[in-house]
Amino acid sequence: MILKKGSPVSSQLDTFREDFLQDIYSTAESVENFYESTFIELYAKELLESGEIDEELELCHWSETGVKVDGYSYNEDEGILNLFISIFTQDQEAKSLTQTEVTQAFKRVETFFARSFEKNYYNKLEESTSIYDLAYLIHKSKENISTVKYYLLSNKVLSDKVEAIKSKESAGTRFLFHIWDISRLFRMDASNQKKEDILIDFEKVAKEPLYCLPAHLNTKDYESYLLVMPGTLLASLYKDYGARLLEQNVRTFLQARGAVNKGLRNTIIQQPEKFFAYNNGLTTTAEDIELEVTDGGLRVKSLKNLQIVNGGQTTASIYSAMRKDKAALDQIFVQMKLTIVAPEQVTELVPKISEYANTQNKVNAADFFSNHPFHVRMEEFSRRVYAPAVDGGHKQTKWFYERARGQYQDAQTHKTKIEQKKYQLEYPKKQLITKTDLSKFENVWENIPYTVAKGAQSSFVEYAKEIGKRWEKGEQGYNELYYKTAIAKAIIFKATESIISDSTWFIRDYRAQAVAYSLSYLSNRINAEGKFFDFLAVWNTQNISKATEDTLNIITENVYEALTNPPSGISNIGQWTKREGCWQAIKELKIDLPDSFFKELISKQDLNTEKKEAKQVQRIDNGIEAQKLVFKIAEQKKWCEIKQFGIDNDMLTPKEIKLMDIACAIPKKIPQEWEALEIIHAYHNLEEIGLVL
């Protein structure tokens, strides 16, 4: 797309570029980071969430004559190495990204890979740095790396004169070149899906015609089809598109749990003819389908934005068997249910299809969806609860909990500049936290820093599993006190980042790991005292105390020293921090901490009093919210219909039927708070079996 100066799209791009630059400045300053590092991290986060890459980026800036690399991610299961190089400018005016810059950048990062691959390049690098880890990883993994993707990230605008760089292949390894300039990021961000379209032309990629059977009635929101997908074709699609084919929630879990299933692998290799009978198949969606009526049946010509919402492990395992085990896939076939969902219905329907398709999994689907009641409640608190004013001022702000990607930006989309400024004063960008952020803040206090070190997605999955279990046992515990405590943990986490960045001993690498391990060490020491941290004090001041700051200064230096000097035999620090053994070593450190810190801790009795009061308040809030919903549905005159649905499906107890009778009689009868709670509980149970108002 060529942007003409002065066009509406060009103007929007300028605004997007300026906003992105300001976002880089504010984020970098809040954590004392370099602008270019922050630029790469923010850009890579967008690529990860869109599915363009499927492993989190590790920063590792390195440059010398003819060589440069700024970051990497590595998917060991699939043998995919992503190498990142950036061209970043702080100029306010839009600059062009030229052919010379593109060619030179790719040449420099290619040289780095070649030297690391062929020689013991890592021997000339400092062993305690992330660039050493990368060079060593490339050298030792040379037999496993099947694909290298070079990513050039820039906040410049790609010149229309730049020619695409064709992929290469050498000794069985594919080399792909991706240019992501600011206009490409803008196009992805501006789309509803916030990802680039996947357009599959089966006439080009399939060896044989792909037939299907219609499996839908006259529905206006979607169409459904049944297909038999050849294993060779499925593996080929996964090879080309990777994790972009996986619906986000499926992608998240595959990252955390490991993509390859041993049982599937054994069947593919040893009994391929039985795979179709043994496997449950795929549940997929797409936004558009092109069909052709032929003598052989209804043929699929093309699909737009194919997404696998159940069957991610099946897909990844078939691809892995082909790549790693050289398995022939001629006898592998997979049944596939395909639902065509209009773009405007994607946000609403696809998560539901994914949720219901995944209920057979060991991990409950409710654990990882953004519409889980836990995330909804946290969002409600963040929109309602003002944080105390700081530094003696009168201006109060709120923290913004983003339970669904892009909420913060979407909330400002249709506001004027003045309204946006007012909104940002109420919800400062530095007070934005996401679901994955929250998981890190919580998990370090749960003493699992090695999970946090594995990346945001792994951290979130672990946190979500625990929240799912605890929510079922007693959701009143997730109240306003919990919210304030969570924000206090965010404040402590961010303060620890700044402490490390401001220190004289920090040498740029492994800050994230040092933060996680330092806070887990602090938590472990507090537990050993039989006391509790006073999180409400942090909430009330929106800052950590001098005693806590002094303590963290001491802990972070000692922890960083231990992390960057691992036991003999450990050559990759980044991988070492992902192991539980690393935590066992760190928590054994003997670090003297100031008495002033321990004097600020609170007793179990004080904590229990706070929790008891918070639960009582939450019960009242729950009753009020339940009454509101009961009356809202009563206004729609739907309660008798809901009751009948429950009776017809044998899902209501005699007590629940009597309560529904009260709801049906509104306004002649008014349910009490406890009655409203039980009515809504029964209503939600009916929703789970298919009730739709």
XYZ file of C-alpha atoms in Angstrom:
693
model
C 0.000 0.000 0.000
C 1.460 3.346 -1.075
C 0.460 6.210 1.230
C -0.042 9.581 -0.373
C 0.975 12.618 1.632
C -2.054 14.371 3.059
C -4.431 11.428 2.553
C -6.658 10.377 5.500
C -4.705 7.121 5.848
C -1.395 9.011 5.778
C -2.662 11.331 8.515
C -3.748 8.361 10.633
C -0.337 6.757 10.132
C 1.400 9.951 11.276
C -0.728 9.994 14.415
C -0.078 6.302 15.022
C 3.675 6.756 14.562
C 3.774 9.734 16.945
C 1.692 7.900 19.552
C 3.918 4.822 19.258
C 7.023 6.977 19.736
C 5.518 8.631 22.823
C 4.581 5.180 24.129
C 8.220 4.132 23.721
C 9.452 7.214 25.599
C 7.021 6.846 28.503
C 7.542 3.078 28.841
C 11.336 3.374 28.647
C 11.450 6.160 31.225
C 9.131 4.330 33.618
C 11.527 1.362 33.794
C 14.796 3.221 33.088
C 15.308 1.386 29.797
C 16.943 2.353 26.497
C 14.563 3.693 23.844
C 15.659 1.213 21.185
C 15.307 -1.717 23.588
C 11.813 -0.596 24.521
C 10.941 -0.142 20.840
C 11.976 -3.726 20.074
C 10.149 -5.115 23.112
C 6.892 -3.311 22.289
C 7.105 -4.265 18.630
C 7.850 -7.921 19.418
C 4.936 -8.006 21.862
C 2.622 -6.988 19.017
C 4.065 -9.717 16.790
C 3.688 -12.311 19.538
C 0.070 -11.447 20.265
C -0.802 -11.442 16.566
C 0.755 -14.896 16.135
C 3.490 -13.708 13.766
C 6.018 -15.168 16.219
C 5.259 -17.846 18.802
C 7.970 -17.429 21.420
C 8.785 -14.376 23.521
C 11.673 -12.175 22.459
C 14.939 -12.172 24.389
C 16.846 -8.918 24.035
C 20.547 -9.280 23.220
C 22.046 -6.161 21.640
C 25.351 -6.852 19.931
C 27.212 -5.056 17.195
C 30.694 -4.953 15.744
C 32.021 -4.337 12.266
C 29.729 -6.130 9.822
C 27.636 -7.739 12.581
C 24.493 -6.724 14.471
C 21.652 -8.459 16.265
C 19.147 -7.039 18.765
C 17.042 -9.967 19.922
C 15.914 -13.510 19.311
C 13.288 -16.128 20.039
C 13.628 -19.856 19.541
C 10.996 -22.568 19.211
C 12.961 -25.723 19.920
C 10.069 -28.086 19.128
C 9.698 -26.717 15.617
C 13.306 -25.713 15.057
C 12.404 -22.108 14.263
C 14.893 -19.380 15.198
C 13.797 -15.749 14.909
C 16.569 -13.142 14.807
C 15.695 -9.468 15.186
C 17.546 -6.372 14.067
C 16.233 -2.860 14.448
C 16.493 0.450 12.664
C 15.091 2.958 15.138
C 14.964 6.732 14.873
C 13.907 9.336 17.409
C 13.107 11.853 14.669
C 9.616 13.292 14.976
C 9.336 13.580 11.186
C 8.595 10.407 9.228
C 11.714 8.981 7.611
C 11.964 6.528 4.714
C 13.474 3.088 5.138
C 15.696 2.682 2.091
C 16.886 -0.311 0.091
C 20.469 0.333 1.245
C 19.452 0.265 4.929
C 17.401 -2.908 4.460
C 20.152 -4.752 2.583
C 22.855 -3.723 5.048
C 20.772 -4.670 8.106
C 19.954 -8.141 6.836
C 23.570 -8.703 5.808
C 24.782 -7.860 9.318
C 22.368 -10.198 11.087
C 23.028 -12.961 8.524
C 26.749 -12.627 9.249
C 26.080 -13.043 12.964
C 24.150 -16.259 12.345
C 26.762 -17.642 9.948
C 29.636 -17.017 12.380
C 27.719 -18.495 15.311
C 26.648 -21.509 13.269
C 29.945 -22.447 11.670
C 32.530 -21.460 14.296
C 32.924 -21.262 18.051
C 32.016 -17.584 17.832
C 30.624 -17.669 21.365
C 34.142 -18.175 22.763
C 35.022 -14.545 22.006
C 31.928 -13.236 23.852
C 31.446 -12.450 27.538
C 30.017 -15.599 29.113
C 27.605 -13.805 31.462
C 25.733 -12.024 28.643
C 22.652 -12.878 26.612
C 24.579 -12.546 23.333
C 26.816 -15.390 24.503
C 23.679 -17.435 25.202
C 22.405 -16.794 21.671
C 25.679 -17.586 19.902
C 26.086 -20.763 21.960
C 22.442 -21.743 21.317
C 22.898 -21.416 17.550
C 26.090 -23.450 17.565
C 24.825 -26.316 19.719
C 21.400 -26.418 17.972
C 22.684 -26.428 14.395
C 21.209 -29.892 13.764
C 17.778 -28.842 15.029
C 17.355 -25.432 13.382
C 15.220 -25.928 10.276
C 14.072 -22.355 9.711
C 15.691 -18.991 10.418
C 13.447 -15.951 10.198
C 15.187 -12.595 10.038
C 13.019 -9.709 11.263
C 13.918 -6.111 10.491
C 11.906 -3.849 12.815
C 11.750 -0.130 12.124
C 9.678 2.912 12.993
C 10.523 4.372 9.603
C 8.211 4.075 6.572
C 9.370 1.531 4.003
C 10.139 3.141 0.656
C 8.002 1.807 -2.186
C 11.259 1.286 -4.099
C 12.467 -1.415 -1.729
C 12.314 -4.874 -3.259
C 11.245 -7.902 -1.232
C 14.100 -10.210 -0.301
C 13.450 -13.742 -1.478
C 13.765 -16.683 0.866
C 16.819 -18.930 0.658
C 17.594 -22.524 1.467
C 20.939 -24.017 2.392
C 21.786 -27.482 3.706
C 18.153 -28.133 4.619
C 17.651 -24.821 6.478
C 15.205 -22.206 5.193
C 16.020 -18.504 5.581
C 13.113 -16.041 5.477
C 13.271 -12.242 5.509
C 10.555 -10.084 7.063
C 10.465 -6.293 6.985
C 8.185 -4.692 9.569
C 8.104 -0.936 9.159
C 5.767 1.414 10.995
C 3.132 1.359 8.241
C 2.890 -2.453 8.385
C 2.445 -2.315 12.160
C -0.189 0.394 11.653
C -2.138 -1.738 9.170
C -2.119 -4.696 11.527
C -3.110 -2.569 14.509
C -5.906 -0.861 12.574
C -7.551 -4.131 11.544
C -10.233 -5.687 13.720
C -8.211 -8.825 14.285
C -4.944 -6.913 14.799
C -3.139 -9.425 12.625
C -2.346 -9.764 8.964
C -4.772 -11.762 6.855
C -4.007 -15.401 6.099
C -5.109 -16.148 2.529
C -4.838 -19.818 1.552
C -5.252 -20.756 -2.106
C -5.775 -24.510 -2.107
C -5.452 -24.682 -5.873
C -1.783 -23.767 -5.339
C -0.904 -25.525 -2.084
C -2.939 -28.765 -2.261
C -1.792 -31.700 -4.401
C -5.327 -33.120 -4.571
C -8.737 -31.367 -4.525
C -10.010 -30.651 -1.002
C -13.703 -31.593 -0.791
C -16.223 -30.711 1.910
C -19.808 -31.387 3.009
C -22.144 -28.569 4.138
C -23.160 -29.094 7.769
C -25.373 -26.098 8.473
C -28.965 -25.031 8.181
C -30.067 -21.578 7.087
C -28.157 -19.680 9.761
C -27.381 -16.006 9.244
C -24.305 -15.745 11.489
C -22.242 -18.672 10.228
C -21.853 -21.634 7.880
C -20.327 -25.003 8.799
C -18.589 -27.669 6.739
C -17.016 -31.071 7.337
C -13.708 -31.927 5.670
C -11.026 -34.579 5.696
C -7.658 -32.805 5.785
C -4.626 -34.727 4.453
C -1.749 -34.772 6.927
C 0.693 -33.621 4.266
C -1.423 -30.532 3.559
C -1.933 -29.717 7.253
C 1.816 -29.996 7.921
C 2.552 -27.810 4.906
C 0.153 -25.114 6.132
C 1.694 -25.202 9.604
C 5.171 -24.984 8.095
C 4.178 -21.822 6.198
C 2.049 -20.072 8.827
C 3.085 -21.629 12.142
C 1.352 -20.315 15.249
C -0.592 -17.776 13.190
C -2.995 -20.635 12.407
C -3.736 -21.164 16.085
C -6.477 -19.170 17.767
C -4.875 -17.074 20.505
C -6.038 -19.098 23.494
C -4.901 -22.365 21.892
C -1.571 -20.747 21.003
C -1.102 -19.584 24.586
C -1.562 -23.079 25.989
C 0.653 -24.774 23.433
C 3.450 -22.371 24.334
C 3.164 -23.248 27.981
C 2.507 -26.975 27.829
C 4.720 -28.111 24.986
C 3.433 -28.529 21.473
C 4.165 -32.196 20.766
C 2.074 -35.030 22.191
C 4.019 -38.322 22.516
C 0.926 -40.471 21.988
C 0.076 -38.671 18.773
C 3.673 -38.946 17.609
C 3.776 -42.699 18.204
C 0.561 -43.242 16.243
C 1.792 -41.129 13.338
C 5.051 -43.060 13.108
C 3.990 -46.605 14.046
C 0.297 -46.850 13.076
C -0.462 -44.064 10.579
C -3.412 -45.967 9.091
C -5.186 -45.802 12.485
C -4.603 -42.104 13.105
C -7.958 -41.021 11.645
C -9.835 -43.466 13.878
C -7.948 -42.526 17.035
C -7.861 -38.744 16.685
C -10.672 -36.348 17.643
C -9.909 -34.058 14.719
C -9.804 -30.285 14.407
C -12.288 -27.543 15.140
C -11.532 -24.560 12.929
C -12.955 -21.221 11.858
C -12.408 -18.925 8.895
C -13.771 -15.562 7.830
C -14.499 -16.477 4.222
C -14.578 -19.524 1.958
C -14.547 -19.900 -1.811
C -16.226 -23.071 -3.101
C -16.658 -24.754 -6.465
C -19.225 -27.373 -7.444
C -17.475 -30.209 -9.317
C -18.384 -33.718 -10.445
C -16.398 -35.016 -7.472
C -18.298 -32.861 -4.972
C -18.052 -29.435 -3.341
C -14.419 -28.328 -3.571
C -12.738 -25.773 -1.312
C -10.813 -23.302 -3.469
C -9.639 -20.842 -0.792
C -9.987 -19.770 2.835
C -9.421 -16.437 4.537
C -8.021 -16.310 8.072
C -8.181 -19.995 8.937
C -7.877 -20.504 12.709
C -7.506 -23.771 14.617
C -9.513 -23.388 17.836
C -9.161 -27.010 18.944
C -6.553 -29.450 17.683
C -3.419 -27.358 18.038
C -1.474 -30.287 19.511
C -2.622 -32.548 16.691
C -1.385 -30.049 14.119
C 1.935 -29.370 15.837
C 2.546 -33.091 16.393
C 1.952 -33.963 12.727
C 4.328 -31.216 11.651
C 6.939 -32.281 14.206
C 6.750 -35.927 13.098
C 7.356 -34.834 9.528
C 10.234 -32.512 10.425
C 12.036 -34.324 13.235
C 11.189 -37.965 12.537
C 11.023 -37.708 8.744
C 7.657 -39.491 8.987
C 5.713 -40.098 5.772
C 2.276 -38.540 6.124
C 0.603 -40.169 3.116
C -1.684 -42.246 5.353
C -2.449 -39.463 7.837
C -5.855 -37.829 7.512
C -7.652 -35.572 10.007
C -11.348 -34.866 10.257
C -12.053 -31.160 10.407
C -15.093 -29.110 11.358
C -14.936 -25.704 9.707
C -17.173 -22.787 10.682
C -17.262 -19.673 8.527
C -17.770 -16.641 10.757
C -18.333 -13.166 9.334
C -15.608 -10.641 10.375
C -18.073 -8.619 12.454
C -18.996 -11.775 14.407
C -15.419 -12.984 15.000
C -14.917 -11.292 18.367
C -18.153 -12.728 19.750
C -18.379 -16.203 18.215
C -14.801 -17.473 17.852
C -13.979 -17.302 21.607
C -17.207 -19.219 22.326
C -16.390 -21.893 19.726
C -12.894 -22.148 21.185
C -14.183 -22.329 24.750
C -16.701 -25.097 24.100
C -14.320 -27.021 21.828
C -11.663 -27.024 24.537
C -13.820 -28.076 27.499
C -12.510 -31.636 27.046
C -9.009 -30.477 27.992
C -7.559 -31.051 31.452
C -7.181 -27.306 31.887
C -10.616 -25.771 32.139
C -11.328 -23.393 29.283
C -12.670 -20.753 31.661
C -9.173 -20.397 33.101
C -7.780 -18.610 30.083
C -10.577 -16.583 28.545
C -10.703 -12.850 29.018
C -14.425 -13.018 29.831
C -13.882 -15.222 32.891
C -15.648 -13.593 35.886
C -12.307 -13.026 37.612
C -11.016 -10.814 34.803
C -14.373 -9.051 34.495
C -14.329 -8.253 38.216
C -10.745 -6.968 38.084
C -11.731 -4.758 35.174
C -14.720 -3.414 37.135
C -12.517 -2.545 40.106
C -10.027 -0.747 37.863
C -12.767 1.402 36.338
C -14.296 2.241 39.709
C -11.569 2.418 42.350
C -9.462 5.590 42.513
C -5.899 5.297 43.700
C -4.920 7.682 46.530
C -3.374 10.968 45.453
C 0.416 11.008 45.759
C 2.962 13.542 47.034
C 0.361 15.566 48.900
C -1.545 16.346 45.710
C -5.285 16.281 45.148
C -5.392 14.623 41.737
C -6.496 10.996 41.921
C -5.951 8.504 39.115
C -7.000 4.953 38.327
C -5.102 1.887 37.233
C -6.323 0.369 33.969
C -6.711 -3.420 33.934
C -6.761 -4.598 30.322
C -8.521 -7.967 30.349
C -8.832 -8.021 26.544
C -6.093 -6.901 24.201
C -6.358 -3.332 22.966
C -8.991 -2.112 25.453
C -6.938 0.872 26.557
C -6.442 2.123 23.022
C -9.979 1.246 21.915
C -11.411 3.314 24.771
C -9.801 6.411 23.231
C -10.482 5.707 19.553
C -13.450 8.005 19.092
C -12.437 10.691 21.562
C -11.227 14.161 20.629
C -7.650 15.196 21.458
C -8.890 17.052 24.547
C -10.978 14.059 25.646
C -8.019 11.729 25.090
C -5.786 13.931 27.227
C -8.382 13.966 29.989
C -8.717 10.182 29.759
C -4.965 9.699 29.972
C -4.818 11.911 33.056
C -7.384 9.675 34.707
C -5.753 6.475 33.403
C -2.026 7.207 32.898
C -0.328 4.868 30.440
C 2.224 3.903 33.100
C -0.698 2.544 35.167
C -1.859 0.132 32.461
C -1.516 -3.568 33.340
C -2.542 -6.598 31.301
C -3.587 -10.107 32.308
C -0.078 -11.396 31.650
C 1.447 -8.517 33.627
C -0.764 -9.388 36.593
C 0.298 -13.032 36.412
C 3.962 -12.019 36.748
C 3.255 -9.686 39.666
C 1.391 -12.474 41.485
C 3.595 -15.433 40.590
C 6.785 -13.934 41.995
C 5.069 -13.650 45.382
C 3.974 -17.291 45.005
C 7.683 -18.217 44.833
C 7.694 -19.532 41.256
C 10.124 -17.099 39.554
C 11.281 -19.832 37.149
C 7.756 -19.862 35.681
C 7.875 -16.091 35.214
C 11.303 -16.455 33.579
C 9.751 -18.747 30.961
C 7.804 -15.785 29.617
C 4.507 -13.976 29.972
C 2.402 -16.687 28.358
C 3.730 -19.494 30.560
C 3.351 -17.289 33.613
C -0.238 -16.489 32.679
C -1.216 -20.122 32.147
C 0.133 -21.130 35.566
C -1.642 -18.207 37.211
C -4.896 -18.892 35.346
C -4.986 -22.513 36.493
C -4.682 -21.438 40.120
C -7.253 -18.669 39.780
C -9.702 -21.101 38.184
C -9.408 -23.502 41.126
C -9.539 -20.840 43.827
C -12.426 -18.969 42.212
C -14.579 -22.098 42.376
C -13.740 -22.546 46.071
C -14.573 -18.973 47.056
C -14.880 -16.074 44.667
C -15.471 -13.613 47.557
C -11.728 -13.704 48.148
C -11.278 -11.785 44.895
C -12.523 -8.527 46.239
C -11.418 -4.909 46.467
C -8.671 -5.811 48.941
C -7.320 -8.364 46.463
C -7.404 -5.730 43.713
C -5.538 -3.165 45.834
C -2.999 -5.817 46.845
C -2.469 -6.750 43.196
C -1.847 -3.112 42.275
C 0.570 -2.817 45.199
C 2.474 -5.792 43.780
C 2.564 -4.013 40.412
C 4.042 -0.932 42.107
C 6.696 -3.046 43.866
C 7.532 -4.887 40.633
C 7.972 -1.656 38.676
C 10.020 -0.119 41.504
C 12.324 -3.156 41.457
C 12.821 -2.737 37.702
C 13.888 0.873 38.279
C 16.192 -0.049 41.169
C 18.076 -2.508 38.961
C 18.217 -0.143 35.970
C 19.549 2.717 38.137
C 22.235 0.601 39.787
C 25.936 0.789 38.986
C 26.333 -3.002 38.852
C 23.668 -3.746 36.231
C 25.134 -4.558 32.791
C 21.958 -4.562 30.731
C 21.166 -8.278 30.447
C 18.799 -10.448 32.535
C 16.944 -7.641 34.279
C 13.572 -9.389 33.955
C 14.944 -12.550 35.551
C 16.633 -10.562 38.311
C 13.364 -8.782 39.145
C 11.423 -12.057 39.350
C 13.998 -13.850 41.488
C 14.594 -10.855 43.775
C 10.911 -10.507 44.634
C 10.513 -14.251 45.144
C 13.524 -14.151 47.453
C 11.902 -11.293 49.375
C 8.615 -13.206 49.604
C 10.398 -16.338 50.813
C 12.236 -14.418 53.544
C 8.975 -12.849 54.740
C 7.321 -16.287 54.872
C 10.223 -17.582 56.948
C 9.512 -14.860 59.526
C 5.877 -15.943 59.807
C 4.833 -12.388 58.922
C 3.154 -10.677 55.948
C 3.988 -7.739 53.735
C 1.795 -4.669 54.257
C 0.505 -4.248 50.705
C -2.173 -1.767 51.777
C 0.569 0.619 52.905
C 1.974 0.538 49.371
C -1.500 1.071 47.907
C -2.171 4.020 50.215
C 1.075 5.778 49.281
C 1.313 4.413 45.711
C 4.981 3.839 46.436
C 7.332 1.577 48.375
C 8.772 2.661 51.711
C 12.398 3.687 52.256
C 12.994 0.452 54.196
C 11.615 -1.650 51.323
C 13.701 0.273 48.803
C 16.869 -0.254 50.845
C 16.042 -3.956 51.174
C 15.463 -4.383 47.449
C 18.734 -2.597 46.677
C 20.557 -5.219 48.718
C 18.600 -8.229 47.416
C 18.745 -7.319 43.716
C 22.527 -6.901 43.689
C 23.103 -10.236 45.405
C 20.554 -12.077 43.268
C 21.889 -10.580 40.030
C 25.424 -11.599 40.980
C 24.256 -15.175 41.653
C 22.200 -15.425 38.454
C 25.008 -14.204 36.208
C 27.513 -16.546 37.842
C 25.698 -19.886 37.671
C 27.100 -23.223 38.870
C 29.798 -24.864 36.768
C 28.385 -26.739 33.795
C 25.659 -24.140 33.211
C 26.456 -22.298 29.982
C 23.143 -20.611 29.194
C 21.946 -18.251 31.915
C 18.617 -17.555 30.248
C 17.743 -21.266 30.176
C 19.091 -21.778 33.710
C 16.666 -19.199 35.135
C 13.747 -21.210 33.701
C 14.572 -24.217 35.867
C 13.309 -24.880 39.375
C 16.876 -25.755 40.347
C 17.840 -22.119 39.819
C 15.237 -21.056 42.382
C 16.502 -23.681 44.829
C 19.971 -22.134 44.542
C 18.795 -18.514 44.866
C 16.605 -19.025 47.916
C 19.579 -20.539 49.756
C 21.475 -17.218 49.514
C 22.369 -15.739 52.901
C 21.641 -12.020 52.558
C 21.607 -9.654 55.548
C 18.531 -7.419 55.429
C 17.849 -4.275 57.520
C 15.805 -4.535 60.707
C 13.749 -1.536 59.599
C 12.178 -3.687 56.861
C 11.076 -6.479 59.195
C 9.505 -3.941 61.565
C 7.096 -2.905 58.780
C 5.684 -6.424 58.326
C 2.237 -7.232 59.708
C 0.886 -10.192 61.686
C -1.461 -12.921 60.480
C -4.177 -11.537 62.764
C -3.986 -8.121 61.109
C -4.106 -9.723 57.665
C -7.075 -11.955 58.526
C -9.018 -8.962 59.836
C -8.482 -7.139 56.539
C -9.503 -10.205 54.523
C -12.633 -10.864 56.599
C -13.862 -7.293 56.187
C -13.119 -7.345 52.439
C -15.063 -10.608 51.940
C -18.088 -9.181 53.760
C -18.043 -6.128 51.508
C -17.702 -8.359 48.433
C -20.711 -10.451 49.464
C -22.773 -7.277 49.677
C -21.464 -6.117 46.295
C -22.273 -9.507 44.762
C -25.840 -9.338 46.077
C -26.340 -5.840 44.687
C -24.946 -6.832 41.276
C -27.142 -9.950 41.233
C -30.243 -7.882 41.990
C -29.353 -5.463 39.195
C -29.094 -8.304 36.670
C -32.336 -9.931 37.890
C -34.207 -6.652 37.375
C -32.564 -6.032 34.004
C -33.758 -9.419 32.709
C -37.179 -8.815 34.291
C -37.493 -5.611 32.249
C -37.025 -7.784 29.141
C -39.768 -10.110 30.436
C -37.510 -13.155 29.974
C -37.623 -14.940 33.350
C -40.586 -17.202 32.565
C -38.907 -18.232 29.308
C -35.670 -18.949 31.197
C -37.538 -20.992 33.814
C -39.248 -23.082 31.138
C -35.905 -23.716 29.420
C -34.519 -25.002 32.706
C -37.522 -27.249 33.331
C -37.454 -28.640 29.780
C -33.775 -29.522 30.182
C -34.221 -30.883 33.718
C -31.646 -28.411 35.039
C -33.584 -26.708 37.861
C -34.084 -27.993 41.407
C -37.510 -27.468 43.079
C -35.941 -24.653 45.138
C -34.591 -22.954 41.998
C -38.010 -23.211 40.304
C -39.576 -21.402 43.287
C -36.923 -18.692 43.073
C -37.541 -18.358 39.332
C -41.237 -17.890 40.159
C -40.268 -14.853 42.250
C -38.251 -13.480 39.316
C -41.211 -14.046 36.993
C -43.453 -12.102 39.385
C -41.320 -8.917 39.447
C -42.392 -6.182 40.317
C -45.200 -7.759 42.394
C -42.538 -9.752 44.233
C -38.987 -8.536 44.913
C -36.191 -11.085 45.502
C -33.877 -10.531 48.448
C -30.132 -10.314 47.858
C -29.460 -13.973 48.697
C -32.363 -15.019 46.466
C -31.031 -12.904 43.601
C -27.609 -14.553 43.975
C -29.122 -18.042 43.674
C -31.345 -17.007 40.758
C -28.343 -15.661 38.853
C -26.312 -18.767 39.701
C -29.043 -20.956 38.185
C -29.262 -18.622 35.183
C -25.519 -18.953 34.493
C -25.792 -22.760 34.721
C -28.468 -22.655 32.030
C -26.264 -20.439 29.877
C -23.578 -23.122 29.980
C -25.914 -25.689 28.384
C -27.036 -23.381 25.591
C -29.494 -20.794 26.946
C -29.390 -17.680 24.779
C -31.588 -14.665 25.472
